[in-house]
CSV table of C-alpha atoms in Angstrom, one decimal:
chain,number,residue,atom,x,y,z
A,1,UNK,CA,0.0,0.0,0.0
A,2,UNK,CA,2.7,2.5,1.1
A,3,UNK,CA,6.4,2.8,0.8
A,4,UNK,CA,8.6,5.1,2.9
A,5,UNK,CA,12.4,5.2,2.6
A,6,UNK,CA,13.6,6.3,6.1
A,7,UNK,CA,16.7,8.5,6.7
A,8,UNK,CA,18.3,7.1,9.8
A,9,UNK,CA,19.5,9.4,12.6
A,10,UNK,CA,23.3,9.3,13.2
A,11,UNK,CA,24.1,6.4,15.5
A,12,UNK,CA,20.7,4.8,15.2
A,13,UNK,CA,18.9,2.6,12.7
A,14,UNK,CA,15.2,3.0,11.6
A,15,UNK,CA,12.6,1.1,13.4
A,16,UNK,CA,12.0,-1.0,10.2
A,17,UNK,CA,15.6,-2.2,10.1
A,18,UNK,CA,15.2,-5.8,11.2
A,19,UNK,CA,17.7,-8.4,9.8
A,20,UNK,CA,15.0,-11.1,9.7
A,21,UNK,CA,13.4,-9.1,6.8
A,22,UNK,CA,16.4,-9.9,4.6
A,23,UNK,CA,16.1,-13.6,5.3
A,24,UNK,CA,12.4,-13.6,4.5
A,25,UNK,CA,13.1,-11.6,1.3
A,26,UNK,CA,15.8,-14.2,0.3
A,27,UNK,CA,13.4,-17.1,0.9
A,28,UNK,CA,10.7,-15.5,-1.2
A,29,UNK,CA,13.1,-14.8,-4.0
A,30,UNK,CA,14.4,-18.4,-3.9
A,31,UNK,CA,10.9,-19.8,-4.0
A,32,UNK,CA,9.9,-17.5,-6.9
A,33,UNK,CA,13.1,-18.5,-8.8
A,34,UNK,CA,12.3,-22.2,-8.4
A,35,UNK,CA,8.8,-21.7,-9.6
A,36,UNK,CA,10.0,-19.9,-12.7
A,37,UNK,CA,12.7,-22.6,-13.4
A,38,UNK,CA,10.1,-25.3,-13.2
A,39,UNK,CA,9.6,-26.8,-16.7
A,40,UNK,CA,6.1,-25.7,-17.8
A,41,UNK,CA,3.8,-28.0,-19.7
A,42,UNK,CA,3.7,-25.5,-22.6
A,43,UNK,CA,6.7,-23.2,-22.9
A,44,UNK,CA,6.0,-19.5,-23.2
A,45,UNK,CA,6.8,-17.7,-26.5
A,46,UNK,CA,8.3,-14.7,-24.7
A,47,UNK,CA,10.0,-14.7,-21.3
A,48,UNK,CA,11.3,-11.7,-19.3
A,49,UNK,CA,14.0,-12.0,-16.6
A,50,UNK,CA,14.4,-9.5,-13.7
A,51,UNK,CA,17.0,-8.7,-11.1
A,52,UNK,CA,15.5,-11.2,-8.6
A,53,UNK,CA,17.1,-14.0,-10.6
A,54,UNK,CA,20.6,-13.1,-9.2
A,55,UNK,CA,21.9,-15.2,-6.5
A,56,UNK,CA,22.8,-12.5,-4.0
A,57,UNK,CA,21.8,-8.9,-3.5
A,58,UNK,CA,24.5,-6.3,-3.1
A,59,UNK,CA,25.2,-4.7,0.3
A,60,UNK,CA,23.8,-1.4,-0.9
A,61,UNK,CA,20.5,-3.1,-1.9
A,62,UNK,CA,20.3,-4.8,1.5
A,63,UNK,CA,20.8,-1.5,3.3
A,64,UNK,CA,18.1,0.0,1.0
A,65,UNK,CA,15.7,-2.8,2.0
A,66,UNK,CA,16.3,-2.3,5.7
A,67,UNK,CA,15.7,1.4,5.4
A,68,UNK,CA,12.4,1.0,3.6
A,69,UNK,CA,9.1,0.8,5.6
A,70,UNK,CA,5.9,-0.5,4.2
A,71,UNK,CA,3.9,0.6,7.2
A,72,UNK,CA,1.1,3.1,6.5
A,73,UNK,CA,1.7,4.6,10.0
A,74,UNK,CA,5.3,5.6,9.0
A,75,UNK,CA,3.9,7.1,5.8
A,76,UNK,CA,1.3,9.2,7.6
A,77,UNK,CA,3.7,10.3,10.3
A,78,UNK,CA,6.5,11.4,8.0
A,79,UNK,CA,4.0,13.3,5.8
A,80,UNK,CA,2.7,15.1,8.9
A,81,UNK,CA,6.2,16.0,10.0
A,82,UNK,CA,7.2,17.1,6.4
A,83,UNK,CA,10.3,15.1,6.8
A,84,UNK,CA,12.8,14.5,3.9
A,85,UNK,CA,12.0,10.8,3.8
A,86,UNK,CA,11.1,9.6,0.3
A,87,UNK,CA,7.6,8.2,0.4
A,88,UNK,CA,5.0,6.9,-2.0
A,89,UNK,CA,1.6,5.3,-1.9
A,90,UNK,CA,-0.3,3.1,-4.4
A,91,UNK,CA,-2.8,5.2,-6.3
A,92,UNK,CA,-5.2,2.3,-6.8
A,93,UNK,CA,-5.3,1.1,-3.2
A,94,UNK,CA,-8.5,2.9,-2.3
A,95,UNK,CA,-10.2,1.8,-5.5
A,96,UNK,CA,-9.2,-1.8,-5.1
A,97,UNK,CA,-10.4,-2.0,-1.5
A,98,UNK,CA,-13.8,-0.5,-2.4
A,99,UNK,CA,-14.2,-2.7,-5.4
A,100,UNK,CA,-13.2,-6.0,-3.7
A,101,UNK,CA,-15.6,-5.3,-0.8
A,102,UNK,CA,-18.4,-4.2,-3.1
A,103,UNK,CA,-18.8,-0.9,-1.4
A,104,UNK,CA,-19.5,1.2,-4.6
A,105,UNK,CA,-23.1,2.4,-4.6
A,106,UNK,CA,-24.6,4.3,-7.5
A,107,UNK,CA,-26.4,7.7,-7.3
A,108,UNK,CA,-28.2,8.3,-10.6
A,109,UNK,CA,-27.9,11.8,-12.0
A,110,UNK,CA,-31.0,13.4,-13.6
A,111,UNK,CA,-30.0,15.2,-16.8
A,112,UNK,CA,-33.4,15.9,-18.3
A,113,UNK,CA,-33.6,15.6,-22.0
A,114,UNK,CA,-29.8,15.9,-22.9
A,115,UNK,CA,-28.5,13.5,-25.5
A,116,UNK,CA,-25.6,11.1,-24.8
A,117,UNK,CA,-22.6,12.1,-22.7
A,118,UNK,CA,-19.4,11.4,-24.6
A,119,UNK,CA,-16.6,12.8,-22.3
A,120,UNK,CA,-16.1,13.8,-18.7
A,121,UNK,CA,-13.4,15.0,-16.3
A,122,UNK,CA,-13.2,15.9,-12.6
A,123,UNK,CA,-12.6,19.6,-12.1
A,124,UNK,CA,-12.3,19.4,-8.3
A,125,UNK,CA,-13.3,17.2,-5.4
A,126,UNK,CA,-17.0,18.2,-5.9
A,127,UNK,CA,-17.4,19.2,-9.6
A,128,UNK,CA,-17.4,17.1,-12.8
A,129,UNK,CA,-17.4,18.6,-16.3
A,130,UNK,CA,-18.9,16.7,-19.3
A,131,UNK,CA,-19.8,17.1,-22.9
A,132,UNK,CA,-22.9,15.9,-24.7
A,133,UNK,CA,-23.9,14.9,-28.3
A,134,UNK,CA,-26.4,17.9,-28.2
A,135,UNK,CA,-23.3,20.2,-28.0
A,136,UNK,CA,-23.6,21.1,-24.4
A,137,UNK,CA,-20.7,21.6,-21.9
A,138,UNK,CA,-22.1,21.0,-18.4
A,139,UNK,CA,-20.7,21.2,-14.9
A,140,UNK,CA,-22.3,18.9,-12.3
A,141,UNK,CA,-21.9,19.5,-8.5
A,142,UNK,CA,-21.8,16.2,-6.8
A,143,UNK,CA,-22.8,17.7,-3.4
A,144,UNK,CA,-25.7,20.0,-4.3
A,145,UNK,CA,-26.6,18.1,-7.5
A,146,UNK,CA,-26.7,21.4,-9.4
A,147,UNK,CA,-26.1,21.5,-13.2
A,148,UNK,CA,-24.6,24.5,-14.9
A,149,UNK,CA,-24.2,25.0,-18.6
A,150,UNK,CA,-21.0,26.6,-19.9
A,151,UNK,CA,-21.6,28.7,-23.1
A,152,UNK,CA,-19.9,27.2,-26.2
A,153,UNK,CA,-17.4,29.4,-28.0
A,154,UNK,CA,-18.3,30.5,-31.5
A,155,UNK,CA,-15.6,30.6,-34.2
A,156,UNK,CA,-15.5,33.0,-37.2
A,157,UNK,CA,-16.3,30.4,-39.8
A,158,UNK,CA,-19.0,30.8,-42.4
A,159,UNK,CA,-22.4,29.8,-40.8
A,160,UNK,CA,-22.9,27.4,-43.7
A,161,UNK,CA,-19.8,25.5,-42.5
A,162,UNK,CA,-21.0,25.0,-38.9
A,163,UNK,CA,-21.0,21.4,-37.7
A,164,UNK,CA,-22.7,20.9,-34.4
A,165,UNK,CA,-22.2,17.2,-33.8
A,166,UNK,CA,-21.4,17.4,-30.1
A,167,UNK,CA,-18.4,17.4,-27.8
A,168,UNK,CA,-16.5,14.2,-27.9
A,169,UNK,CA,-13.5,15.2,-25.8
A,170,UNK,CA,-12.8,17.2,-22.6
A,171,UNK,CA,-9.2,17.5,-21.6
A,172,UNK,CA,-7.4,19.4,-18.7
A,173,UNK,CA,-3.8,20.3,-18.9
A,174,UNK,CA,-1.3,19.0,-16.3
A,175,UNK,CA,-1.3,22.1,-14.1
A,176,UNK,CA,-5.2,22.2,-14.2
A,177,UNK,CA,-5.2,25.8,-15.4
A,178,UNK,CA,-6.8,25.2,-18.8
A,179,UNK,CA,-9.6,23.0,-20.2
A,180,UNK,CA,-9.9,22.1,-23.9
A,181,UNK,CA,-13.0,20.8,-25.8
A,182,UNK,CA,-14.8,21.4,-29.1
A,183,UNK,CA,-16.2,24.8,-29.9
A,184,UNK,CA,-19.8,25.3,-31.0
A,185,UNK,CA,-18.5,24.3,-34.5
A,186,UNK,CA,-17.3,20.7,-33.8
A,187,UNK,CA,-14.4,21.3,-36.3
A,188,UNK,CA,-12.8,23.9,-34.0
A,189,UNK,CA,-11.4,23.7,-30.5
A,190,UNK,CA,-12.3,25.9,-27.5
A,191,UNK,CA,-10.0,26.6,-24.5
A,192,UNK,CA,-11.3,27.8,-21.1
A,193,UNK,CA,-9.5,29.1,-18.0
A,194,UNK,CA,-9.8,27.1,-14.8
A,195,UNK,CA,-11.2,27.1,-12.2
A,196,UNK,CA,-13.5,30.0,-13.5
A,197,UNK,CA,-14.2,28.5,-16.9
A,198,UNK,CA,-13.8,31.9,-18.5
A,199,UNK,CA,-13.2,31.7,-22.3
A,200,UNK,CA,-9.6,32.0,-23.4
A,201,UNK,CA,-9.5,31.3,-27.2
A,202,UNK,CA,-10.9,29.4,-30.2
A,203,UNK,CA,-8.7,27.3,-32.4
A,204,UNK,CA,-9.8,27.6,-36.0
A,205,UNK,CA,-9.3,26.4,-39.6
A,206,UNK,CA,-7.2,23.3,-38.8
A,207,UNK,CA,-9.9,20.7,-39.3
A,208,UNK,CA,-12.7,20.2,-41.9
A,209,UNK,CA,-14.4,17.4,-40.0
A,210,UNK,CA,-15.4,16.8,-36.4
A,211,UNK,CA,-12.8,16.8,-33.6
A,212,UNK,CA,-13.1,13.4,-32.0
A,213,UNK,CA,-10.3,13.6,-29.4
A,214,UNK,CA,-7.4,15.7,-28.1
A,215,UNK,CA,-4.6,15.5,-25.6
A,216,UNK,CA,-2.3,17.9,-23.8
A,217,UNK,CA,1.5,17.4,-24.2
A,218,UNK,CA,2.2,19.9,-21.4
A,219,UNK,CA,0.7,23.2,-20.1
A,220,UNK,CA,0.9,24.9,-23.5
A,221,UNK,CA,0.8,22.4,-26.3
A,222,UNK,CA,-2.3,20.6,-27.4
A,223,UNK,CA,-2.9,17.9,-30.1
A,224,UNK,CA,-6.3,17.4,-31.7
A,225,UNK,CA,-7.4,14.6,-34.0
A,226,UNK,CA,-10.2,14.7,-36.6
A,227,UNK,CA,-10.9,12.4,-39.5
A,228,UNK,CA,-7.4,12.0,-41.1
A,229,UNK,CA,-5.9,15.2,-39.8
A,230,UNK,CA,-3.7,15.9,-36.7
A,231,UNK,CA,-3.2,19.4,-35.5
A,232,UNK,CA,-0.8,20.9,-33.0
A,233,UNK,CA,-1.9,24.0,-31.0
A,234,UNK,CA,0.0,26.3,-28.7
A,235,UNK,CA,-1.8,28.3,-26.0
A,236,UNK,CA,0.9,30.7,-24.7
A,237,UNK,CA,0.8,32.4,-21.3
A,238,UNK,CA,0.3,35.7,-23.2
A,239,UNK,CA,-3.0,34.4,-24.7
A,240,UNK,CA,-4.2,33.2,-21.3
A,241,UNK,CA,-3.3,36.3,-19.3
A,242,UNK,CA,-4.5,38.8,-21.8
A,243,UNK,CA,-7.2,40.8,-20.0
A,244,UNK,CA,-10.4,40.9,-22.1
A,245,UNK,CA,-14.1,41.2,-21.6
A,246,UNK,CA,-15.7,37.9,-20.6
A,247,UNK,CA,-17.6,37.8,-23.9
A,248,UNK,CA,-14.5,38.5,-26.1
A,249,UNK,CA,-11.9,35.8,-26.7
A,250,UNK,CA,-9.0,35.4,-29.2
A,251,UNK,CA,-8.9,33.2,-32.3
A,252,UNK,CA,-5.7,31.2,-32.8
A,253,UNK,CA,-4.4,29.0,-35.6
A,254,UNK,CA,-2.6,25.7,-35.3
A,255,UNK,CA,1.2,25.5,-35.2
A,256,UNK,CA,1.0,22.5,-37.6
A,257,UNK,CA,-1.6,20.5,-39.4
A,258,UNK,CA,-0.6,17.1,-40.8
A,259,UNK,CA,-2.3,14.1,-42.4
A,260,UNK,CA,-2.3,10.9,-40.4
A,261,UNK,CA,-1.1,8.4,-43.0
A,262,UNK,CA,-3.1,5.2,-43.6
A,263,UNK,CA,-5.9,6.3,-41.3
A,264,UNK,CA,-9.6,6.5,-41.8
A,265,UNK,CA,-11.1,8.8,-39.1
A,266,UNK,CA,-8.8,9.3,-36.1
A,267,UNK,CA,-11.1,8.2,-33.3
A,268,UNK,CA,-9.0,8.5,-30.2
A,269,UNK,CA,-5.6,10.0,-29.3
A,270,UNK,CA,-3.5,9.9,-26.1
A,271,UNK,CA,-0.1,11.2,-24.9
A,272,UNK,CA,2.4,8.6,-23.7
A,273,UNK,CA,4.5,10.7,-21.3
A,274,UNK,CA,7.0,7.9,-20.5
A,275,UNK,CA,8.1,7.7,-24.1
A,276,UNK,CA,7.2,11.2,-25.3
A,277,UNK,CA,4.9,10.1,-28.1
A,278,UNK,CA,1.3,10.6,-29.2
A,279,UNK,CA,-0.7,7.5,-30.1
A,280,UNK,CA,-3.7,7.8,-32.4
A,281,UNK,CA,-6.3,5.1,-33.0
A,282,UNK,CA,-8.2,5.1,-36.4
A,283,UNK,CA,-11.4,3.3,-37.2
A,284,UNK,CA,-9.9,1.2,-40.0
A,285,UNK,CA,-8.0,-0.8,-37.3
A,286,UNK,CA,-4.6,0.9,-37.2
A,287,UNK,CA,-2.6,2.5,-34.4
A,288,UNK,CA,-0.4,5.4,-35.3
A,289,UNK,CA,2.6,6.7,-33.2
A,290,UNK,CA,3.8,10.3,-33.5
A,291,UNK,CA,6.8,11.9,-31.9
A,292,UNK,CA,5.7,14.5,-29.3
A,293,UNK,CA,8.9,16.5,-29.8
A,294,UNK,CA,8.9,16.8,-33.6
A,295,UNK,CA,5.2,16.2,-34.3
A,296,UNK,CA,6.1,13.7,-37.0
A,297,UNK,CA,4.5,10.3,-37.6
A,298,UNK,CA,6.9,7.5,-36.7
A,299,UNK,CA,5.1,4.3,-37.4
A,300,UNK,CA,1.8,2.7,-38.1
A,301,UNK,CA,0.7,-0.9,-37.1
A,302,UNK,CA,-2.4,-2.8,-38.1
A,303,UNK,CA,-4.4,-4.2,-35.1
A,304,UNK,CA,-5.7,-7.8,-34.8
A,305,UNK,CA,-9.3,-6.5,-34.8
A,306,UNK,CA,-10.8,-3.9,-37.2
A,307,UNK,CA,-14.2,-3.8,-35.6
A,308,UNK,CA,-15.2,-0.8,-33.5
A,309,UNK,CA,-11.8,0.3,-32.2
A,310,UNK,CA,-13.2,3.4,-30.4
A,311,UNK,CA,-11.2,4.0,-27.2
A,312,UNK,CA,-7.6,4.2,-26.2
A,313,UNK,CA,-5.8,4.6,-22.9
A,314,UNK,CA,-2.2,4.6,-21.7
A,315,UNK,CA,-0.7,3.5,-18.4
A,316,UNK,CA,2.1,5.5,-16.7
A,317,UNK,CA,4.5,2.8,-17.6
A,318,UNK,CA,3.6,3.2,-21.3
A,319,UNK,CA,1.2,0.2,-21.8
A,320,UNK,CA,-1.6,0.9,-24.3
A,321,UNK,CA,-5.2,-0.4,-23.9
A,322,UNK,CA,-7.5,-0.4,-27.0
A,323,UNK,CA,-11.2,-1.2,-26.7
A,324,UNK,CA,-12.9,-3.0,-29.6
A,325,UNK,CA,-16.2,-4.9,-30.1
A,326,UNK,CA,-15.2,-8.2,-28.6
A,327,UNK,CA,-12.1,-7.5,-26.3
A,328,UNK,CA,-9.6,-5.1,-24.9
A,329,UNK,CA,-6.2,-5.3,-26.4
A,330,UNK,CA,-3.0,-4.6,-24.4
A,331,UNK,CA,-0.1,-3.4,-26.5
A,332,UNK,CA,3.6,-3.0,-25.5
A,333,UNK,CA,4.4,0.6,-26.5
A,334,UNK,CA,8.0,-0.3,-27.4
A,335,UNK,CA,7.1,-2.8,-30.1
A,336,UNK,CA,3.3,-2.4,-30.5
A,337,UNK,CA,3.0,-6.1,-30.1
A,338,UNK,CA,-0.1,-7.5,-28.4
A,339,UNK,CA,0.6,-8.4,-24.8
A,340,UNK,CA,-2.8,-9.8,-23.9
A,341,UNK,CA,-6.4,-9.9,-25.2
A,342,UNK,CA,-8.9,-9.4,-22.5
A,343,UNK,CA,-12.3,-10.7,-23.5
A,344,UNK,CA,-15.4,-8.7,-22.5
A,345,UNK,CA,-16.9,-11.8,-20.8
A,346,UNK,CA,-20.3,-11.0,-22.3
A,347,UNK,CA,-21.2,-11.5,-26.0
A,348,UNK,CA,-21.9,-8.3,-27.9
A,349,UNK,CA,-20.4,-6.3,-25.0
A,350,UNK,CA,-18.3,-3.8,-27.0
A,351,UNK,CA,-15.8,-1.7,-25.0
A,352,UNK,CA,-16.7,2.0,-25.3
A,353,UNK,CA,-14.4,3.6,-22.7
A,354,UNK,CA,-11.1,2.6,-21.0
A,355,UNK,CA,-8.8,4.1,-18.3
A,356,UNK,CA,-6.0,3.1,-16.0
A,357,UNK,CA,-6.0,3.6,-12.3
A,358,UNK,CA,-2.6,2.3,-11.2
A,359,UNK,CA,-2.6,-1.4,-12.1
A,360,UNK,CA,-6.4,-1.5,-12.5
A,361,UNK,CA,-7.8,-1.3,-16.1
A,362,UNK,CA,-11.4,0.0,-16.0
A,363,UNK,CA,-13.6,-0.5,-19.0
A,364,UNK,CA,-17.1,0.8,-19.8
A,365,UNK,CA,-19.1,-1.4,-22.1
A,366,UNK,CA,-22.0,-1.1,-24.5
A,367,UNK,CA,-24.3,-3.2,-22.2
A,368,UNK,CA,-24.3,-0.8,-19.2
A,369,UNK,CA,-21.5,-2.6,-17.2
A,370,UNK,CA,-18.2,-1.4,-15.9
A,371,UNK,CA,-15.5,-4.1,-15.6
A,372,UNK,CA,-12.2,-4.0,-13.7
A,373,UNK,CA,-9.1,-5.9,-14.7
A,374,UNK,CA,-6.1,-6.5,-12.5
A,375,UNK,CA,-3.0,-6.2,-14.7
A,376,UNK,CA,-0.6,-7.8,-12.1
A,377,UNK,CA,-2.9,-10.7,-11.3
A,378,UNK,CA,-3.9,-11.1,-15.0
A,379,UNK,CA,-7.6,-11.5,-14.3
A,380,UNK,CA,-10.7,-9.5,-13.5
A,381,UNK,CA,-10.9,-8.3,-9.9
A,382,UNK,CA,-12.8,-10.8,-7.7
A,383,UNK,CA,-15.1,-10.0,-4.8
A,384,UNK,CA,-13.7,-10.6,-1.3
A,385,UNK,CA,-17.3,-11.3,-0.2
A,386,UNK,CA,-17.9,-14.0,-2.7
A,387,UNK,CA,-14.7,-15.3,-4.3
A,388,UNK,CA,-16.5,-17.0,-7.1
A,389,UNK,CA,-17.9,-13.7,-8.4
A,390,UNK,CA,-16.0,-11.0,-10.3
A,391,UNK,CA,-16.7,-7.3,-9.5
A,392,UNK,CA,-19.1,-5.7,-12.0
A,393,UNK,CA,-20.9,-2.4,-11.7
A,394,UNK,CA,-24.3,-2.4,-13.5
A,395,UNK,CA,-25.6,1.0,-14.5
A,396,UNK,CA,-29.1,2.1,-14.0
A,397,UNK,CA,-31.4,2.6,-17.0
A,398,UNK,CA,-31.0,6.3,-17.4
A,399,UNK,CA,-33.4,8.1,-19.8
A,400,UNK,CA,-34.2,7.2,-23.3
A,401,UNK,CA,-36.5,9.1,-25.8
A,402,UNK,CA,-37.1,6.8,-28.8
A,403,UNK,CA,-38.6,7.9,-32.1
A,404,UNK,CA,-42.1,6.5,-32.7
A,405,UNK,CA,-40.8,3.9,-35.1
A,406,UNK,CA,-38.5,2.5,-32.4
A,407,UNK,CA,-40.9,2.5,-29.4
A,408,UNK,CA,-41.9,-1.1,-30.0
A,409,UNK,CA,-38.3,-2.3,-30.2
A,410,UNK,CA,-37.4,-0.6,-27.0
A,411,UNK,CA,-40.4,-2.0,-25.2
A,412,UNK,CA,-39.7,-5.6,-26.4
A,413,UNK,CA,-36.0,-5.5,-25.7
A,414,UNK,CA,-34.6,-4.6,-22.3
A,415,UNK,CA,-32.7,-1.3,-22.7
A,416,UNK,CA,-29.3,-0.6,-21.1
A,417,UNK,CA,-27.1,2.4,-21.7
A,418,UNK,CA,-23.7,2.3,-23.2
A,419,UNK,CA,-20.9,3.7,-20.9
A,420,UNK,CA,-19.2,6.2,-23.3
A,421,UNK,CA,-17.1,7.8,-20.5
A,422,UNK,CA,-15.9,7.3,-17.0
A,423,UNK,CA,-13.4,9.0,-14.7
A,424,UNK,CA,-12.1,8.6,-11.1
A,425,UNK,CA,-11.5,11.5,-8.8
A,426,UNK,CA,-8.0,12.2,-7.4
A,427,UNK,CA,-8.6,9.9,-4.4
A,428,UNK,CA,-9.8,7.0,-6.6
A,429,UNK,CA,-12.7,6.4,-4.2
A,430,UNK,CA,-15.4,8.0,-6.5
A,431,UNK,CA,-16.2,7.1,-10.0
A,432,UNK,CA,-18.3,9.1,-12.5
A,433,UNK,CA,-19.9,7.1,-15.3
A,434,UNK,CA,-22.0,8.4,-18.2
A,435,UNK,CA,-23.3,7.6,-21.7
A,436,UNK,CA,-26.6,6.9,-23.3
A,437,UNK,CA,-28.2,4.7,-25.9
A,438,UNK,CA,-25.9,2.7,-28.1
A,439,UNK,CA,-28.1,3.1,-31.1
A,440,UNK,CA,-27.6,6.3,-33.2
A,441,UNK,CA,-31.3,6.5,-33.8
A,442,UNK,CA,-32.2,6.7,-30.1
A,443,UNK,CA,-32.0,9.9,-28.0
A,444,UNK,CA,-31.3,9.7,-24.3
A,445,UNK,CA,-28.7,9.9,-21.6
A,446,UNK,CA,-27.2,8.2,-18.5
A,447,UNK,CA,-25.0,9.5,-15.7
A,448,UNK,CA,-24.2,8.0,-12.3
A,449,UNK,CA,-21.9,8.7,-9.4
A,450,UNK,CA,-20.4,5.7,-7.7
A,451,UNK,CA,-19.1,6.2,-4.1
């Protein structure tokens, strides 16, 4: 759960320095080595060896082990004292504990007659921002349950060229000072100042089709993807700090606009911070990797599945997760080779959203279920209450407004919403999920807060 590297006082050793720990560590390493060396029934195609295979640990490593405490009390105490001890805590500990003990309870959110929530982010510990297909940017207060609409920014394009297909992406920069989403015209981007959500600027004339996704490289540079185009934007401090009337905002142009080769509609993009690259997912079943430093396309690889590759996520270590119709594919970012295929466990359960929370991969499906996969254990998280049951969150119905010709179909078939977006708060103990009908012919919405 926690890890604290203690700095010993001169002439004394830390309380966690117990020589028996070295003996226990050595025994565990020996047992693990014997297990790995045991001849398997079916040899693996690819085997990785780590430092634990060495016979003996160096004296420096042993001292490091004896100075490291895994006690949460030491972590809390050193944090309160603001000591110089190096400490860390697993980001997914709270989420894992709540999931395994089945403590998540849903609070449905009433959104009226809005149509399909495509994207969402936590603004603070009590506010969630989300974008809808009906082109609304909304802020939901999880305490007061109040909903506020943020005005969409209007670009200077010809009115005949306006495309209002909705907001498919909402992204916040690393310092949480700027928020980027689509403008009223879905071919342009809009940038707002946080936490006030005052308008900053509109990015124009880079795309001729809908902006499906975007990602921040740092606090200034933003990449957007649309159809077969990729655009690089720069929102400088001068643009942000320029004092203007709240109803007046600047228009900016892209630093660079390039074709994404061998792609048909860039559906999702993400920034791989560990390897300084941007990954783009296209609907024709390819993943494309761009250099974040030069904004040049480095390589393209065809995926095993070409059916409904609609969501892309990256772990801090660089592992990619791609959601498709029948499974979630894990890719090694260094080779783009498939590491594992995670089946959806339910037929027709297409993956519509994916995210990493530490070593937990969370996926939202087209059948109103949220699944949780443990990357280290290599299986879906199991309930501590009933070990034979995996942890699954089932969304409530939400609201659906069918056309007259589809009323009979909806009445005869049990309706469940698709989970197009989900996001954890900073503590990992609350989960916001949202979406709506999977069918393009149906109008409706779903949103729920799990805590």
